[in-house]
Coordinates of C-alpha atoms in Angstrom, one line a residue:
Chain P
X1 CA 75.2 112.4 -66.5
X2 CA 78.6 113.4 -67.8
X3 CA 81.0 111.1 -69.5
X4 CA 83.4 111.0 -66.5
X5 CA 80.8 109.4 -64.4
X6 CA 79.8 107.0 -67.2
X7 CA 83.5 106.1 -67.7
X8 CA 83.9 105.4 -64.0
X9 CA 80.8 103.2 -63.9
X10 CA 81.9 101.3 -67.0
X11 CA 85.4 100.8 -65.5
X12 CA 83.9 99.5 -62.3
X13 CA 81.6 97.0 -64.2
X14 CA 84.6 96.0 -66.4
X15 CA 86.8 95.5 -63.3
X16 CA 84.2 93.3 -61.6
X17 CA 83.8 91.3 -64.7
X18 CA 87.6 90.8 -64.9
X19 CA 87.8 89.5 -61.3
X20 CA 84.9 87.1 -61.7
X21 CA 86.2 85.8 -65.0
X22 CA 89.6 84.9 -63.7
X23 CA 91.5 87.2 -66.1
X24 CA 93.1 89.1 -63.2
X25 CA 94.8 85.9 -62.0
X26 CA 98.1 85.5 -63.9
X27 CA 98.2 81.8 -62.9
X28 CA 94.8 81.3 -64.6
X29 CA 95.9 83.1 -67.7
X30 CA 99.1 81.1 -67.9
X31 CA 97.0 78.0 -67.5
X32 CA 95.1 79.1 -70.6
X33 CA 98.2 79.8 -72.5
X34 CA 99.8 76.5 -71.4
X35 CA 98.2 74.5 -74.2
X36 CA 100.7 71.6 -74.0
X37 CA 100.5 71.1 -70.3
X38 CA 97.4 71.0 -68.0
X39 CA 95.5 73.3 -70.4
X40 CA 92.7 75.3 -68.7
X41 CA 90.3 76.4 -71.5
X42 CA 88.2 78.6 -69.2
X43 CA 89.4 81.9 -70.7
X44 CA 87.8 81.0 -74.0
X45 CA 84.5 81.5 -72.2
X46 CA 85.5 85.0 -71.0
X47 CA 86.2 86.2 -74.5
X48 CA 83.3 84.2 -75.9
X49 CA 80.8 85.6 -73.3
X50 CA 82.0 89.2 -73.9
X51 CA 81.8 88.9 -77.7
X52 CA 78.4 87.2 -77.7
X53 CA 77.1 90.0 -75.4
X54 CA 78.7 92.9 -77.2
X55 CA 78.5 91.7 -80.8
X56 CA 74.8 92.0 -81.4
X57 CA 74.7 95.5 -79.9
X58 CA 77.6 96.6 -82.1
X59 CA 75.6 95.3 -85.0
X60 CA 72.5 97.2 -84.2
X61 CA 74.3 100.4 -83.2
X62 CA 76.7 100.4 -86.1
X63 CA 74.8 103.1 -88.1
X64 CA 74.3 105.4 -85.2
X65 CA 76.1 108.8 -85.6
X66 CA 75.8 110.2 -82.1
X67 CA 76.2 108.5 -78.8
X68 CA 73.6 108.8 -76.0
X69 CA 75.6 111.7 -74.5
X70 CA 75.6 113.4 -77.9
X71 CA 79.2 112.8 -78.9
X72 CA 80.2 111.8 -82.4
X73 CA 80.7 108.1 -82.6
X74 CA 84.4 107.5 -82.9
X75 CA 85.0 104.1 -84.4
X76 CA 88.6 103.2 -85.5
X77 CA 89.1 103.4 -89.2
X78 CA 89.6 100.1 -90.9
X79 CA 93.0 98.9 -89.8
X80 CA 95.4 97.4 -92.3
X81 CA 96.8 93.9 -91.7
X82 CA 100.4 95.1 -91.9
X83 CA 103.8 94.6 -90.2
X84 CA 102.8 96.8 -87.3
X85 CA 99.7 94.8 -86.5
X86 CA 101.6 91.5 -86.8
X87 CA 104.8 92.5 -84.9
X88 CA 102.9 94.5 -82.3
X89 CA 100.5 91.6 -81.6
X90 CA 103.4 89.2 -81.4
X91 CA 105.4 91.3 -78.9
X92 CA 102.2 91.7 -76.8
X93 CA 101.8 87.9 -77.0
X94 CA 105.4 87.4 -75.6
X95 CA 104.8 89.9 -72.8
X96 CA 101.4 88.3 -72.0
X97 CA 103.0 84.9 -71.9
X98 CA 105.9 86.1 -69.7
X99 CA 103.7 87.4 -66.9
X100 CA 100.0 86.5 -67.6
X101 CA 98.7 90.0 -67.4
X102 CA 97.2 92.1 -70.2
X103 CA 96.5 95.8 -69.8
X104 CA 93.0 95.7 -68.1
X105 CA 93.9 93.2 -65.4
X106 CA 97.3 94.9 -65.0
X107 CA 95.5 98.0 -63.9
X108 CA 92.9 96.2 -61.8
X109 CA 95.8 94.5 -60.0
X110 CA 96.5 97.8 -58.3
X111 CA 93.6 96.9 -56.1
X112 CA 95.9 94.5 -54.2
X113 CA 98.2 97.3 -53.2
X114 CA 101.1 94.9 -54.0
X115 CA 104.1 96.9 -55.2
X116 CA 105.0 94.4 -57.8
X117 CA 101.8 95.3 -59.7
X118 CA 103.1 98.9 -59.8
X119 CA 106.4 97.7 -61.3
X120 CA 104.5 95.9 -64.1
X121 CA 102.3 99.0 -64.7
X122 CA 105.3 101.4 -64.9
X123 CA 107.1 99.0 -67.3
X124 CA 103.9 98.9 -69.4
X125 CA 103.7 102.7 -69.4
X126 CA 107.3 102.8 -70.5
X127 CA 106.5 100.5 -73.4
X128 CA 103.5 102.7 -74.4
X129 CA 105.7 105.9 -74.2
X130 CA 108.6 104.4 -76.1
X131 CA 106.3 103.2 -78.9
X132 CA 104.5 106.6 -79.0
X133 CA 107.8 108.5 -79.3
X134 CA 109.6 106.2 -81.7
X135 CA 107.1 104.9 -84.2
X136 CA 104.4 107.1 -85.8
Chain J
X1 CA 96.6 72.7 -60.5
X2 CA 94.5 74.5 -63.1
X3 CA 90.8 74.1 -62.5
X4 CA 88.3 74.5 -65.3
X5 CA 85.8 77.3 -64.4
X6 CA 83.6 77.8 -67.4
X7 CA 80.6 79.3 -65.5
X8 CA 82.5 82.1 -63.7
X9 CA 84.5 82.7 -66.9
X10 CA 81.3 83.1 -68.9
X11 CA 79.6 85.3 -66.3
X12 CA 82.7 87.5 -66.1
X13 CA 82.8 87.7 -69.9
X14 CA 79.1 88.7 -70.1
X15 CA 79.7 91.5 -67.5
X16 CA 82.7 92.7 -69.4
X17 CA 80.6 92.7 -72.6
X18 CA 77.9 94.7 -71.0
X19 CA 80.5 97.3 -69.8
X20 CA 81.9 97.6 -73.4
X21 CA 78.4 98.0 -74.8
X22 CA 77.2 100.6 -72.3
X23 CA 80.4 102.6 -72.7
X24 CA 80.0 102.6 -76.5
X25 CA 76.3 103.4 -76.3
X26 CA 76.9 106.3 -74.0
X27 CA 80.2 107.8 -75.2
X28 CA 80.6 106.5 -78.7
X29 CA 84.0 105.2 -77.9
X30 CA 85.4 101.7 -77.8
X31 CA 86.5 100.3 -74.4
X32 CA 90.0 99.1 -75.5
X33 CA 92.0 99.3 -72.3
X34 CA 95.4 99.8 -73.9
X35 CA 94.1 102.7 -75.9
X36 CA 92.4 104.3 -72.9
X37 CA 95.7 103.8 -70.9
X38 CA 97.7 105.4 -73.7
X39 CA 95.3 108.3 -74.0
X40 CA 95.2 108.8 -70.2
X41 CA 99.0 109.2 -70.0
X42 CA 99.7 111.0 -73.3
X43 CA 96.7 113.1 -74.3
X44 CA 95.1 116.1 -72.6
X45 CA 91.7 115.6 -74.2
X46 CA 89.3 113.5 -72.3
X47 CA 92.0 112.8 -69.8
X48 CA 89.8 112.9 -66.8
X49 CA 87.3 110.6 -68.4
X50 CA 90.0 108.1 -69.3
X51 CA 91.5 108.3 -65.8
X52 CA 88.0 107.7 -64.4
X53 CA 87.6 104.5 -66.4
X54 CA 91.0 103.3 -65.2
X55 CA 90.1 104.2 -61.6
X56 CA 86.9 102.2 -62.1
X57 CA 89.1 99.2 -63.1
X58 CA 90.7 99.4 -59.6
X59 CA 87.6 100.1 -57.7
X60 CA 85.6 97.3 -59.3
X61 CA 87.7 94.5 -57.7
X62 CA 87.7 96.3 -54.4
X63 CA 83.8 96.5 -54.4
X64 CA 83.7 92.8 -55.4
X65 CA 85.9 91.6 -52.6
X66 CA 84.4 93.8 -50.0
X67 CA 80.7 93.7 -50.8
X68 CA 79.9 90.8 -53.2
X69 CA 82.2 87.9 -52.7
X70 CA 81.9 86.2 -49.4
X71 CA 85.5 85.0 -49.5
X72 CA 88.3 86.4 -51.7
X73 CA 89.4 83.8 -54.2
X74 CA 93.0 83.6 -55.1
X75 CA 93.6 86.3 -57.7
X76 CA 96.4 88.5 -58.7
X77 CA 98.8 85.9 -57.7
X78 CA 101.9 87.4 -59.2
X79 CA 104.8 85.2 -58.2
X80 CA 107.3 85.9 -61.0
X81 CA 110.6 87.6 -60.6
X82 CA 111.3 91.1 -61.8
X83 CA 113.3 89.5 -64.6
X84 CA 110.0 88.5 -66.2
X85 CA 107.8 91.4 -64.8
X86 CA 109.8 94.3 -66.3
X87 CA 110.3 93.1 -69.8
X88 CA 106.8 91.5 -69.8
X89 CA 105.2 94.8 -68.8
X90 CA 107.3 96.7 -71.4
X91 CA 106.3 94.3 -74.2
X92 CA 102.7 94.5 -73.3
X93 CA 102.7 98.3 -73.4
X94 CA 104.8 98.5 -76.6
X95 CA 103.2 95.6 -78.4
X96 CA 99.6 96.6 -77.7
X97 CA 100.1 100.1 -79.0
X98 CA 102.1 99.0 -82.1
X99 CA 99.5 96.4 -82.9
X100 CA 96.6 98.8 -82.2
X101 CA 94.9 96.9 -79.4
X102 CA 94.9 94.4 -76.6
X103 CA 92.6 91.6 -75.4
X104 CA 89.8 94.1 -75.0
X105 CA 90.3 96.3 -78.0
X106 CA 91.0 93.6 -80.5
X107 CA 89.7 90.5 -78.7
X108 CA 86.3 91.8 -77.6
X109 CA 85.5 95.1 -79.4
X110 CA 87.2 94.2 -82.6
X111 CA 86.0 90.6 -82.9
X112 CA 82.5 91.8 -81.7
X113 CA 82.5 94.1 -84.7
X114 CA 83.8 91.3 -87.0
X115 CA 86.9 93.2 -87.8
X116 CA 89.3 91.0 -89.8
X117 CA 92.4 92.7 -88.6
X118 CA 91.3 92.2 -85.0
X119 CA 90.6 88.5 -85.5
X120 CA 94.1 88.2 -87.0
X121 CA 95.7 90.2 -84.2
X122 CA 93.9 88.1 -81.5
X123 CA 94.9 84.9 -83.2
X124 CA 98.5 86.1 -83.2
X125 CA 98.8 87.3 -79.6
X126 CA 97.1 84.2 -78.3
X127 CA 99.3 81.9 -80.4
X128 CA 102.5 83.7 -79.5
X129 CA 101.4 83.8 -75.8
X130 CA 101.0 80.0 -75.9
X131 CA 104.4 79.6 -77.6
X132 CA 106.1 81.8 -75.0
X133 CA 104.6 79.8 -72.2
X134 CA 105.7 76.5 -73.9
X135 CA 109.2 77.9 -74.3
X136 CA 109.4 79.0 -70.6
X137 CA 108.2 75.6 -69.5
X138 CA 110.9 74.0 -71.6
X139 CA 113.4 76.0 -69.5
X140 CA 111.7 74.9 -66.3
X141 CA 110.0 78.2 -65.6
X142 CA 106.4 77.9 -64.2
X143 CA 106.0 74.1 -63.9

């Protein structure tokens, strides 16, 4: 199997997980971020479930050099805890709080064929491109 | 108005975790969505593969609603005005790439690998997200 088919399958599984988990519902996400008012803690279980599932596999696979498809394993180099990380994550937090969509659910939201999801996605792409072209 | 749904949340999380693991095992790459999105729109290498993943993210919910769920629950309920959607989308795109990851890249892959920087990044975006919602609520937006 080639990596395009694998990517497609993984995207489909990921997308189904997102819908079942509630992450694709901005109201649900805002409920999680609304810690001072009617807090809905459900989304802790999404991240918790994903980390508990993936964590042990990452641990056992960490010394592998080649993937099953024979590609070199491409893990990010250790990232510094610097201004970029802190400011970038803060800006992302503001955007996440404003709308209740992070990148995965924003893309899955296209499944509704609601034009407003396309507006969000185009704005997100603009943010990615501005960052890419202004900050190295 | 917000109902607590720990079981569906946990099930969805486990499914997302399996996708992340399978993707890593097969391709050797981490399933950080903001990174895949950036590469899909800016890099020629592996573009089709990245686009295939993003296409899967759209097909997954369609499969779920048409073949798995008996009734479509309320999801994707975006009711905000463009005044929030446009700057919100921009900040999500800009911020995730400046910070090197989003909920999946830092929150799942990074924490799953016990990366200190990802744990800090996740703590920051969750905390700032909460602060943002609290401020909006003070101004009478949302509730």
